[in-house]
Coordinates of C-alpha atoms and ligand atoms in Angstrom, one line a residue:
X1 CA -104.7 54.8 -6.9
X2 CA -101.5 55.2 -8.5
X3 CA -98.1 54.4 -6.9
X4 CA -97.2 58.2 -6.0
X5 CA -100.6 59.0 -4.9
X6 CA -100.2 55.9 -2.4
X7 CA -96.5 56.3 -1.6
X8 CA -97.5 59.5 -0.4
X9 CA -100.7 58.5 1.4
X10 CA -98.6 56.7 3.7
X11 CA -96.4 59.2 4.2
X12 CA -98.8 61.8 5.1
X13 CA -100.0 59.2 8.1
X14 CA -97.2 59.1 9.6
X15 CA -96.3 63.4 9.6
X16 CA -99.9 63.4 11.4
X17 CA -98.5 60.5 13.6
X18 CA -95.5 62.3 14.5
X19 CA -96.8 65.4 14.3
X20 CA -94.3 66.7 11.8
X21 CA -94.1 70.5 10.8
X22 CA -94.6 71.8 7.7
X23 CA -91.3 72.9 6.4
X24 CA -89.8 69.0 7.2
X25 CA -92.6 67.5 5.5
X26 CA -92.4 69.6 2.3
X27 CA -88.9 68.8 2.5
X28 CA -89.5 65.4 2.5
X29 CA -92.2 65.1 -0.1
X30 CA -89.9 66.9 -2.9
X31 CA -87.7 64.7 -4.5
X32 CA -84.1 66.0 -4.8
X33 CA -84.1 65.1 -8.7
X34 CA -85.6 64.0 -11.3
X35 CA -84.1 62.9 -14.7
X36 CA -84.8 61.6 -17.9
X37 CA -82.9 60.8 -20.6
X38 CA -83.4 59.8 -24.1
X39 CA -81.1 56.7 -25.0
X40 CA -80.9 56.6 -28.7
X41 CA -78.7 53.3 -29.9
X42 CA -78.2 50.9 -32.7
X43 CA -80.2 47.4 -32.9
X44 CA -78.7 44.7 -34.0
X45 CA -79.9 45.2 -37.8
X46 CA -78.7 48.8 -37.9
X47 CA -81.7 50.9 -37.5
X48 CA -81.9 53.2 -34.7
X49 CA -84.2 53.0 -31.8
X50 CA -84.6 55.4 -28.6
X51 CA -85.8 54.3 -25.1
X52 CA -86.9 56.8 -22.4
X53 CA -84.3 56.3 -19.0
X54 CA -85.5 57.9 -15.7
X55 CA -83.4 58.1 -12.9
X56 CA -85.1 59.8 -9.3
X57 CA -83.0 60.9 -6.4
X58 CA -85.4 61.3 -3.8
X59 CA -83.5 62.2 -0.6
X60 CA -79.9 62.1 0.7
X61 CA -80.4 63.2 4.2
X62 CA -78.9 59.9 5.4
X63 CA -76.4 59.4 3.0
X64 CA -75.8 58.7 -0.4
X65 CA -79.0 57.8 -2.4
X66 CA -79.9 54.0 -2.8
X67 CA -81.8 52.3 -5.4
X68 CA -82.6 49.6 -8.4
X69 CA -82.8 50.3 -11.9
X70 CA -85.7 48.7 -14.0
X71 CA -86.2 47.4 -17.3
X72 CA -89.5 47.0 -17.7
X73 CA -92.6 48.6 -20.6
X74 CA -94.6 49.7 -17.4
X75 CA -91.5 52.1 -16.1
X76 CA -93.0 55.4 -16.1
X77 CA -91.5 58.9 -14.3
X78 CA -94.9 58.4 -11.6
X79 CA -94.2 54.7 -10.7
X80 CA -90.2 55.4 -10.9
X81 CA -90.8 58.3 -8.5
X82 CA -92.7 56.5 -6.1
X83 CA -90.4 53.3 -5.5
X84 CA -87.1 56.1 -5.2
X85 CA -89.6 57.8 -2.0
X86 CA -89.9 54.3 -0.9
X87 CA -86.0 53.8 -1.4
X88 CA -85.5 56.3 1.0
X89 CA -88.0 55.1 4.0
X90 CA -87.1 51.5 3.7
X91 CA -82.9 52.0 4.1
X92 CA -84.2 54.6 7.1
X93 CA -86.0 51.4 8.6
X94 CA -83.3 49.0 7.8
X95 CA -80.7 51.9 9.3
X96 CA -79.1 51.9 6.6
X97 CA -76.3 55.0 5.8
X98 CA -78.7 55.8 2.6
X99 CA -81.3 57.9 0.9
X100 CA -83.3 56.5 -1.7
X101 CA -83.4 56.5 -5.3
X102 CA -84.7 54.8 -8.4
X103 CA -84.5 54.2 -12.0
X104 CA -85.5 52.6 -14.9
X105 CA -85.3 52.6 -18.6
X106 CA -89.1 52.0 -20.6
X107 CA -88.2 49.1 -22.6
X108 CA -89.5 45.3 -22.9
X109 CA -85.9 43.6 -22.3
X110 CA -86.9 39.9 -23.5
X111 CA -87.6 41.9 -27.3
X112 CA -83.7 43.0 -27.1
X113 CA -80.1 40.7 -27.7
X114 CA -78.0 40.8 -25.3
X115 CA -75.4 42.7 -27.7
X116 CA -78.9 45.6 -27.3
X117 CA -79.3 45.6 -23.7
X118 CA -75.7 46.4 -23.2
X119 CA -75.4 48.9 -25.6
X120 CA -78.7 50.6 -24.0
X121 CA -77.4 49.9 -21.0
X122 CA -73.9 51.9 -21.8
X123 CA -76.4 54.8 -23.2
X124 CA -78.1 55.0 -20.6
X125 CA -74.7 55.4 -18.3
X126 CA -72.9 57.8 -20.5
X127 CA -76.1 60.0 -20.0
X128 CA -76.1 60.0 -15.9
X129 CA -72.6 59.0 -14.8
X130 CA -71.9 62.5 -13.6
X131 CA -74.8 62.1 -11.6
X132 CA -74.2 58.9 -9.9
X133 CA -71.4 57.5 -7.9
X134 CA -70.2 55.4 -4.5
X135 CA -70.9 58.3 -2.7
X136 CA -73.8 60.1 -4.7
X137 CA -76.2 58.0 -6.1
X138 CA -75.6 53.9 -6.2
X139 CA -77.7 51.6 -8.6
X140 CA -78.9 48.0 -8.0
X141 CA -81.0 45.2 -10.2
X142 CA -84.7 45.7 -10.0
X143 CA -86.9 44.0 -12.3
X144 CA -85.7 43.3 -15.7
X145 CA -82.0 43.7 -14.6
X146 CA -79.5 41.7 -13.1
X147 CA -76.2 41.2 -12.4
X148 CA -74.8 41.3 -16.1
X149 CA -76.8 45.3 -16.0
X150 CA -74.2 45.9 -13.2
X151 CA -71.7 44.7 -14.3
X152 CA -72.0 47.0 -18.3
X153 CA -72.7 50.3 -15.5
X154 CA -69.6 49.5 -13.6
X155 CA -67.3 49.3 -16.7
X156 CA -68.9 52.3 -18.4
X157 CA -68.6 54.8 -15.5
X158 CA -65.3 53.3 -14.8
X159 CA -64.2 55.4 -18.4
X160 CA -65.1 58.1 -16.7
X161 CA -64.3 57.9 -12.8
X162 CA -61.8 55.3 -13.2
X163 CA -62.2 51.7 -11.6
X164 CA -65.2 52.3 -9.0
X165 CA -66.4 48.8 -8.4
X166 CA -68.8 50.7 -5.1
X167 CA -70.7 52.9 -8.3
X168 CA -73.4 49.4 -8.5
X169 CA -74.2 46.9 -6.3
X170 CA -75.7 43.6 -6.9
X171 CA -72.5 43.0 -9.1
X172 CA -71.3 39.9 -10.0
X173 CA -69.3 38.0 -7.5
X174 CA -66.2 38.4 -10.3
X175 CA -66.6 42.0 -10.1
X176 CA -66.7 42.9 -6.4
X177 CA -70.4 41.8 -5.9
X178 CA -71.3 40.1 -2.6
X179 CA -71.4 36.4 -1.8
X180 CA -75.2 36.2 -0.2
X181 CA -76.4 39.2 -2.3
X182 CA -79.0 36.8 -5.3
X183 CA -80.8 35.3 -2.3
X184 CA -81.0 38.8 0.3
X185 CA -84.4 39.8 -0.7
X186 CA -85.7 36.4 -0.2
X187 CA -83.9 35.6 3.0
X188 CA -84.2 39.6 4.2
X189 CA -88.2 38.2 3.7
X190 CA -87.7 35.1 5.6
X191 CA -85.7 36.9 8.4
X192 CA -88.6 39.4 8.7
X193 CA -91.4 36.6 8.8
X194 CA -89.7 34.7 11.6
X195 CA -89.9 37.8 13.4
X196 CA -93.4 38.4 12.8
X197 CA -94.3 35.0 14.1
X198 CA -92.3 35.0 16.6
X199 CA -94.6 37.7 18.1
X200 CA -97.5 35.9 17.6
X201 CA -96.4 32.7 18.5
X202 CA -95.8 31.1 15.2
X203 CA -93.0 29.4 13.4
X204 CA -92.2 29.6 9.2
X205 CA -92.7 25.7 9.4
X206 CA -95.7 24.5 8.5
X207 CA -97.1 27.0 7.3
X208 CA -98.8 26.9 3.9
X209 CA -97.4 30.0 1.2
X210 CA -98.8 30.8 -2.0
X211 CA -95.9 33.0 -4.3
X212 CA -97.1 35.3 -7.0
X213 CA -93.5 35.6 -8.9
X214 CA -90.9 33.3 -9.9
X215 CA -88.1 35.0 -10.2
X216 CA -85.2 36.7 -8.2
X217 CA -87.6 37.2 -5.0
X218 CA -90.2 34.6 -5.6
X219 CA -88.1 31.6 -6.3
X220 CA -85.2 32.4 -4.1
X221 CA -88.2 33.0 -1.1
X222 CA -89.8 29.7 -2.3
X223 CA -86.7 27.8 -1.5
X224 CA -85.4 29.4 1.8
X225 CA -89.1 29.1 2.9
X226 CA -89.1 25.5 2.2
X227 CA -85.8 24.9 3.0
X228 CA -87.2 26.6 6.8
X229 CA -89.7 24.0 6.9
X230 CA -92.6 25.4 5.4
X231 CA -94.7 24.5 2.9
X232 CA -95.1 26.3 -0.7
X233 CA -98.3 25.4 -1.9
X234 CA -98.2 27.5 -5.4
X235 CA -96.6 29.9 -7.5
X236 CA -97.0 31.8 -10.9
X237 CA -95.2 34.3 -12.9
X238 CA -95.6 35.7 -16.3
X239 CA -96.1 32.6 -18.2
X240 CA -99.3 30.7 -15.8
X241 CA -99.5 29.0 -12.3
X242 CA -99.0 25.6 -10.9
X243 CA -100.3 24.4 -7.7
X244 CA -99.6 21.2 -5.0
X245 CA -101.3 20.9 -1.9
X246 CA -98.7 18.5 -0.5
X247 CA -96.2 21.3 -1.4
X248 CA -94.5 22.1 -4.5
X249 CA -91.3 20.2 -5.1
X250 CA -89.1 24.0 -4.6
X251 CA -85.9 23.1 -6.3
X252 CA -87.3 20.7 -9.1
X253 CA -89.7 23.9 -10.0
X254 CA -86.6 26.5 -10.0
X255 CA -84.6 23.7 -12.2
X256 CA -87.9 23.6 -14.2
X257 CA -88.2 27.4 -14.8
X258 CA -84.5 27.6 -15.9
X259 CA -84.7 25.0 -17.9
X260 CA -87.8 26.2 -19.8
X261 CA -88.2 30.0 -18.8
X262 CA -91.3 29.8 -16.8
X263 CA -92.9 27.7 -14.4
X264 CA -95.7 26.6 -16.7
X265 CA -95.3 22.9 -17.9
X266 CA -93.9 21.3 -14.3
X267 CA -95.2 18.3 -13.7
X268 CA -95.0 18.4 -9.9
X269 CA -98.5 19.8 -10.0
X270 CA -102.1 21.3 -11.3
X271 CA -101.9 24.2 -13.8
X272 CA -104.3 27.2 -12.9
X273 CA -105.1 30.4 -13.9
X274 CA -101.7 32.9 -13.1
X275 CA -104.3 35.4 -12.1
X276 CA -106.1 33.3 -9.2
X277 CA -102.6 32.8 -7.1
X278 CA -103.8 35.8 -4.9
X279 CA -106.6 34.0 -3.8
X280 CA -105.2 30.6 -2.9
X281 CA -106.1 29.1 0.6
X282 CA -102.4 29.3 2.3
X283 CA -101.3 30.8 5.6
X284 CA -99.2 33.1 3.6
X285 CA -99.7 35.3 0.7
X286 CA -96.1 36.4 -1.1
X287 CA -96.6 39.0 -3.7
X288 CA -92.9 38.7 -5.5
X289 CA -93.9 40.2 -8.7
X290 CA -95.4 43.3 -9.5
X291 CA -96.6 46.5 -7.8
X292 CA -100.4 47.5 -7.6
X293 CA -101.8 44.0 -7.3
X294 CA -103.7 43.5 -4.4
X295 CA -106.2 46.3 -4.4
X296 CA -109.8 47.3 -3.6
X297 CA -110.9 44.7 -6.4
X298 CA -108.6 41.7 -5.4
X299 CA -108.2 42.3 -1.4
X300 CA -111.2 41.1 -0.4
X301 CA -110.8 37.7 -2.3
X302 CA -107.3 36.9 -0.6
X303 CA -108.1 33.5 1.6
X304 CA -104.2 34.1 3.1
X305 CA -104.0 35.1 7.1
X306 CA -101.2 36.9 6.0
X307 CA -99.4 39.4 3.4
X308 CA -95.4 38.9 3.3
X309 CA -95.1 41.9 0.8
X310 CA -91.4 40.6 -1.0
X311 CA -92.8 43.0 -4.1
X312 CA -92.4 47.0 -4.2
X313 CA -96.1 48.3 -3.8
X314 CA -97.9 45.4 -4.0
X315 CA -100.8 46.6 -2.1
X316 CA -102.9 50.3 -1.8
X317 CA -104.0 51.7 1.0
X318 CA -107.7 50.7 -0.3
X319 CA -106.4 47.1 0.5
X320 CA -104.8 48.0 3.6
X321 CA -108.5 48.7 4.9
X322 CA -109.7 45.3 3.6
X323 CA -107.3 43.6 5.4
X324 CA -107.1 45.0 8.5
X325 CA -110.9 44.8 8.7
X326 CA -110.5 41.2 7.7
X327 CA -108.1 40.2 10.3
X328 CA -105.0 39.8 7.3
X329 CA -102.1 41.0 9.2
X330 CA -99.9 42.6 6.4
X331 CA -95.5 42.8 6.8
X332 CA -94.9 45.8 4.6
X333 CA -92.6 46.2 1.6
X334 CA -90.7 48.8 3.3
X335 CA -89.8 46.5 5.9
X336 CA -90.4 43.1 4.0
X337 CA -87.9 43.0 1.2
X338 CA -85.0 45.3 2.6
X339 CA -82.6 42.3 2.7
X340 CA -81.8 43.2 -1.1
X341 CA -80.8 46.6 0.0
X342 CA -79.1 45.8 3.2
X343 CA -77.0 43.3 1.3
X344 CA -76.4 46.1 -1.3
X345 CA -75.1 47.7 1.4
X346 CA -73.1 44.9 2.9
X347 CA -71.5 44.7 -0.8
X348 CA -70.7 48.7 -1.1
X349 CA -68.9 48.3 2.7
X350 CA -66.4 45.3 1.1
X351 CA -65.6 47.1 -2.2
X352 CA -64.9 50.3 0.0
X353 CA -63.0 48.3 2.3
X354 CA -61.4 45.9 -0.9
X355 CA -62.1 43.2 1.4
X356 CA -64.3 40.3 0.7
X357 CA -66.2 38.6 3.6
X358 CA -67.9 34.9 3.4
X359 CA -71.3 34.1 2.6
X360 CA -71.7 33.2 6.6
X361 CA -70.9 36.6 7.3
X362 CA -72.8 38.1 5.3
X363 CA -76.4 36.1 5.6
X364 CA -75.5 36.9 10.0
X365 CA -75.1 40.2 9.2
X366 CA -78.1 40.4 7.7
X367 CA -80.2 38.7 9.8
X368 CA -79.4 40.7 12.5
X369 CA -80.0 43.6 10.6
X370 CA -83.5 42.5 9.7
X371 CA -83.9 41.6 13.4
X372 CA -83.2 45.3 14.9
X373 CA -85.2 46.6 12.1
X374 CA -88.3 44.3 13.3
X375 CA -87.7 45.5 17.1
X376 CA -88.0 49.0 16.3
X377 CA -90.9 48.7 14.3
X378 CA -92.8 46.3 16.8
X379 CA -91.8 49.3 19.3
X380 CA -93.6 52.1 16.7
X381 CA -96.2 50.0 16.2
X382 CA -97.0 49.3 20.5
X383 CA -95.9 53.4 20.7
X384 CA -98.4 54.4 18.1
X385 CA -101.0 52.0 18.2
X386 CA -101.2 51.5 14.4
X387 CA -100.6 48.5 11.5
X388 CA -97.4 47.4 10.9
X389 CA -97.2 49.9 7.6
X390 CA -98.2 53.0 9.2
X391 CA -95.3 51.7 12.1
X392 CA -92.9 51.6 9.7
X393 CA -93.6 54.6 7.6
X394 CA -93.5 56.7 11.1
X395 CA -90.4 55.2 12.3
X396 CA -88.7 55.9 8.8
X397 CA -90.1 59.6 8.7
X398 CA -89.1 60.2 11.9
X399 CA -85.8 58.9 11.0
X400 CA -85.3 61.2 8.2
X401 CA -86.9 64.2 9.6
X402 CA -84.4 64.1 12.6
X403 CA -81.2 63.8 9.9
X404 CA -83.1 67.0 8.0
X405 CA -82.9 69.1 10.7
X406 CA -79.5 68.1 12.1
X407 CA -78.3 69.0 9.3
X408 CA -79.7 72.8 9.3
X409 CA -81.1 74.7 6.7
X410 CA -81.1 78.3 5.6
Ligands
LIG1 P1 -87.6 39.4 -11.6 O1 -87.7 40.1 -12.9 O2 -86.5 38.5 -11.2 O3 -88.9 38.5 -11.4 C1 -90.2 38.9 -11.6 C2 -91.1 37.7 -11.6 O4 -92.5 38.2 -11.7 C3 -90.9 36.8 -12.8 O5 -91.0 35.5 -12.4 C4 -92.1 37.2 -13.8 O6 -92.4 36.1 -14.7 C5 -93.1 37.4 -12.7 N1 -94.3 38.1 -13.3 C6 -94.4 39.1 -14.1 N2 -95.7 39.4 -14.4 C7 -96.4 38.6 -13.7 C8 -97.8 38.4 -13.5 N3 -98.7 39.1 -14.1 N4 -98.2 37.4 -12.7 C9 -97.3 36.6 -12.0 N5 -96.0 36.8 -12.1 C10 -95.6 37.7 -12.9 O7 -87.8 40.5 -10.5 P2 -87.4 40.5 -9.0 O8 -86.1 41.1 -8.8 O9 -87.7 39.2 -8.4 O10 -88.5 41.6 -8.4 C11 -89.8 41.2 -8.0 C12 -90.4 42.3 -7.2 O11 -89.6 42.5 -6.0 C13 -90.4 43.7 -7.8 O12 -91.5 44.4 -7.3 C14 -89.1 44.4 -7.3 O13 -89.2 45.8 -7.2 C15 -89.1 43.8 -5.8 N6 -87.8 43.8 -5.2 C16 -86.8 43.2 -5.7 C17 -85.6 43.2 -5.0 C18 -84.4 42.4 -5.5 O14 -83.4 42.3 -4.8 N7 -84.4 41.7 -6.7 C19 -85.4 43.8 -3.8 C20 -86.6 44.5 -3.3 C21 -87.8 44.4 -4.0

């Protein structure tokens, strides 16, 4: 099942949950825009190259449209569609003044300089600055992007628009980006587990997680986790696996992987196969890599009580099944890793404001953000009787449906 064809699954549940009329839920299935651009730039030994950008709005009922921009040779107008539909139920969840959005430019970023990225990057702005802006559209790092990415879309659309430091967030600190933001999808995730165990009478310490992803989400999750008492028995990204039953040695392995660009090599403990970390016995499974992983195939191997779902789409609704008939309770994406965006947030409020707020301010802001969200989707969830996915898909439809309607149509 591809990512549209299960983005909208979900959504479908919840209109029959909430007994949605027609006209609303067309309205909600139809994506506001879609556009694609041909970037066409110079490499680095003079020959010229072009690379297919996509940028989604999905819906702005709630405000301006939200979302992260990808680099990645996967990014294709299906998968780019579904995560900007996604964009917009997880800032409803979170409460967040946004509609959703996404983008992302079909490229492999580790076969480009530097000098190339920016230049594609500066493309790929000139071709859809009139189309995004503080209070239109607002880009973010997703995979294959990061700070630096925001920081070349800032300056370019400032040519145009003049200094608008609110166009991206996830900026560097230098540039107006938030103190807090590298680590908010990790924490957002850790926030979002302590509630989850709270209800059933757990605690993150010792408890045993097993991390599929090393990088932004992955390692900042692995140390916050750790750093909360619990134990991180193994992780993986794109270059293998490494494994500890004692529990990996968090910040030696994130030294490691910087040092050597993966986390293959650390000495701390047992290589394995990258693509048996979904099935490692741990309290805790954390997809923090890509989408579309756990599925009909891999679900019913997964040893983990639990699914903390710090990835976009990591899971179908074929694996849903599986684990709710295996007793694996799963915290959705939508839910899970909205800490990125609610940060996001928290860094668009301080450039609109020009005022800068602590780190402490930001992280309590945040986790009482993630907290509100959890209570309104444990009340969905008791309300509707369902999985905590299907709760938070109806509480975001609902959500949007009500702004659709207030705000009339012909
Ligand atoms: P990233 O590029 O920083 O890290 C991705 C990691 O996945 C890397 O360690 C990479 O080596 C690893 N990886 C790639 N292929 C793999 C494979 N086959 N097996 C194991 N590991 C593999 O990206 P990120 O920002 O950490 O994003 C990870 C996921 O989290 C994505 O699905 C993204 O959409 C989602 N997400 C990110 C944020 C954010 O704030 N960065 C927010 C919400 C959701």
């Amino acid at each position: 099942m591809n990512a549209t064809e299960a983005t909208t699954t979900y959504f479908l549940r919840a209109a029959r949950l909430l007994d949605l009329d027609q006209r609303t839920e067309r309205q909600l299935l139809t994506p506001f825009r879609e556009i694609k651009v041909e970037c066409t730039m110079t490499r680095d030994d003079g020959t010229l190259a072009t690379f297919v950008g996509y940028r989604v709005q999905h819906d702005n009922a709630r405000g301006p449209m939200k979302g992260g921009i990808r680099y990645h040779p996967q990014v294709d107008p299906d998968e780019v569609s579904a995560l900007a539909a996604l964009m917009t139920w997880k800032t409803a969840i979170a409460d967040l003044p946004y509609g959703g959005a996404k983008g992302g430019i079909n490229c492999t970023p580790k076969q480009l300089s530097e000098r190339e990225l920016q230049r594609l990057t500066r493309v790929f702005t000139q071709k859809i600055h009139d189309l995004i802006g503080p209070h239109m559209d607002i880009p973010a790092p997703d995979m294959g992007t990061n700070a630096q990415t925001m920081a070349w879309i800032a300056d370019e659309y400032g040519k145009f628009h003049g200094h608008s430091p609110a166009v991206v967030t996830g900026k560097p600190v230098e540039l107006g980006g938030s103190l807090g933001r590298e680590a908010a999808t990790g924490r957002g995730l850790l926030y979002a587990t302590e509630c989850l165990f709270e209800d059933e009478g757990k605690s993150v310490a010792g408890q045993t997680y097993a991390i599929q992803g090393f990088g932004n989400v992955g390692s900042w999750a692995a140390r916050l986790f750790h750093q909360a008492g619990g134990r991180v028995v193994a992780a993986s990204d794109a270059s293998g696996a490494v494994r500890n039953r004692d529990g990996l040695d968090v910040d030696a392995l994130a030294t490691h992987t910087a040092r050597t660009g993966g986390v293959t090599g650390f000495s701390g403990g047992e290589a394995f196969p990258a693509d048996q970390l979904l099935y490692e016995e741990c309290d805790a499974l954390i997809p923090a890599a890509l989408g579309g992983v756990l599925t009909k195939d891999t679900a019913p191997n997964v040893r983990a009580r639990y699914v903390l779902e710090g990835a976009n789409h990591p899971s179908d609704p074929e694996a849903d099944e599986i684990f709710a008939r295996n007793g694996v309770v799963v915290l959705p994406d939508v839910y899970a890793n909205a800490g990125g965006v609610t940060v996001s947030y928290l860094e668009w409020v301080q450039n609109i404001q020009q005022f800068r707020w602590d780190e402490e301010r930001v992280n309590t802001e945040l986790r009482r953000s993630m907290r509100a969200a959890y209570t309104s989707l444990a009340a969905t969830r008791t309300a509707y009787k369902c999985d905590l996915r299907t709760a938070a898909f109806a509480l975001a439809v609902a959500r949007v449906a009500a702004a659709t309607r207030l705000r009339g149509s012909d």
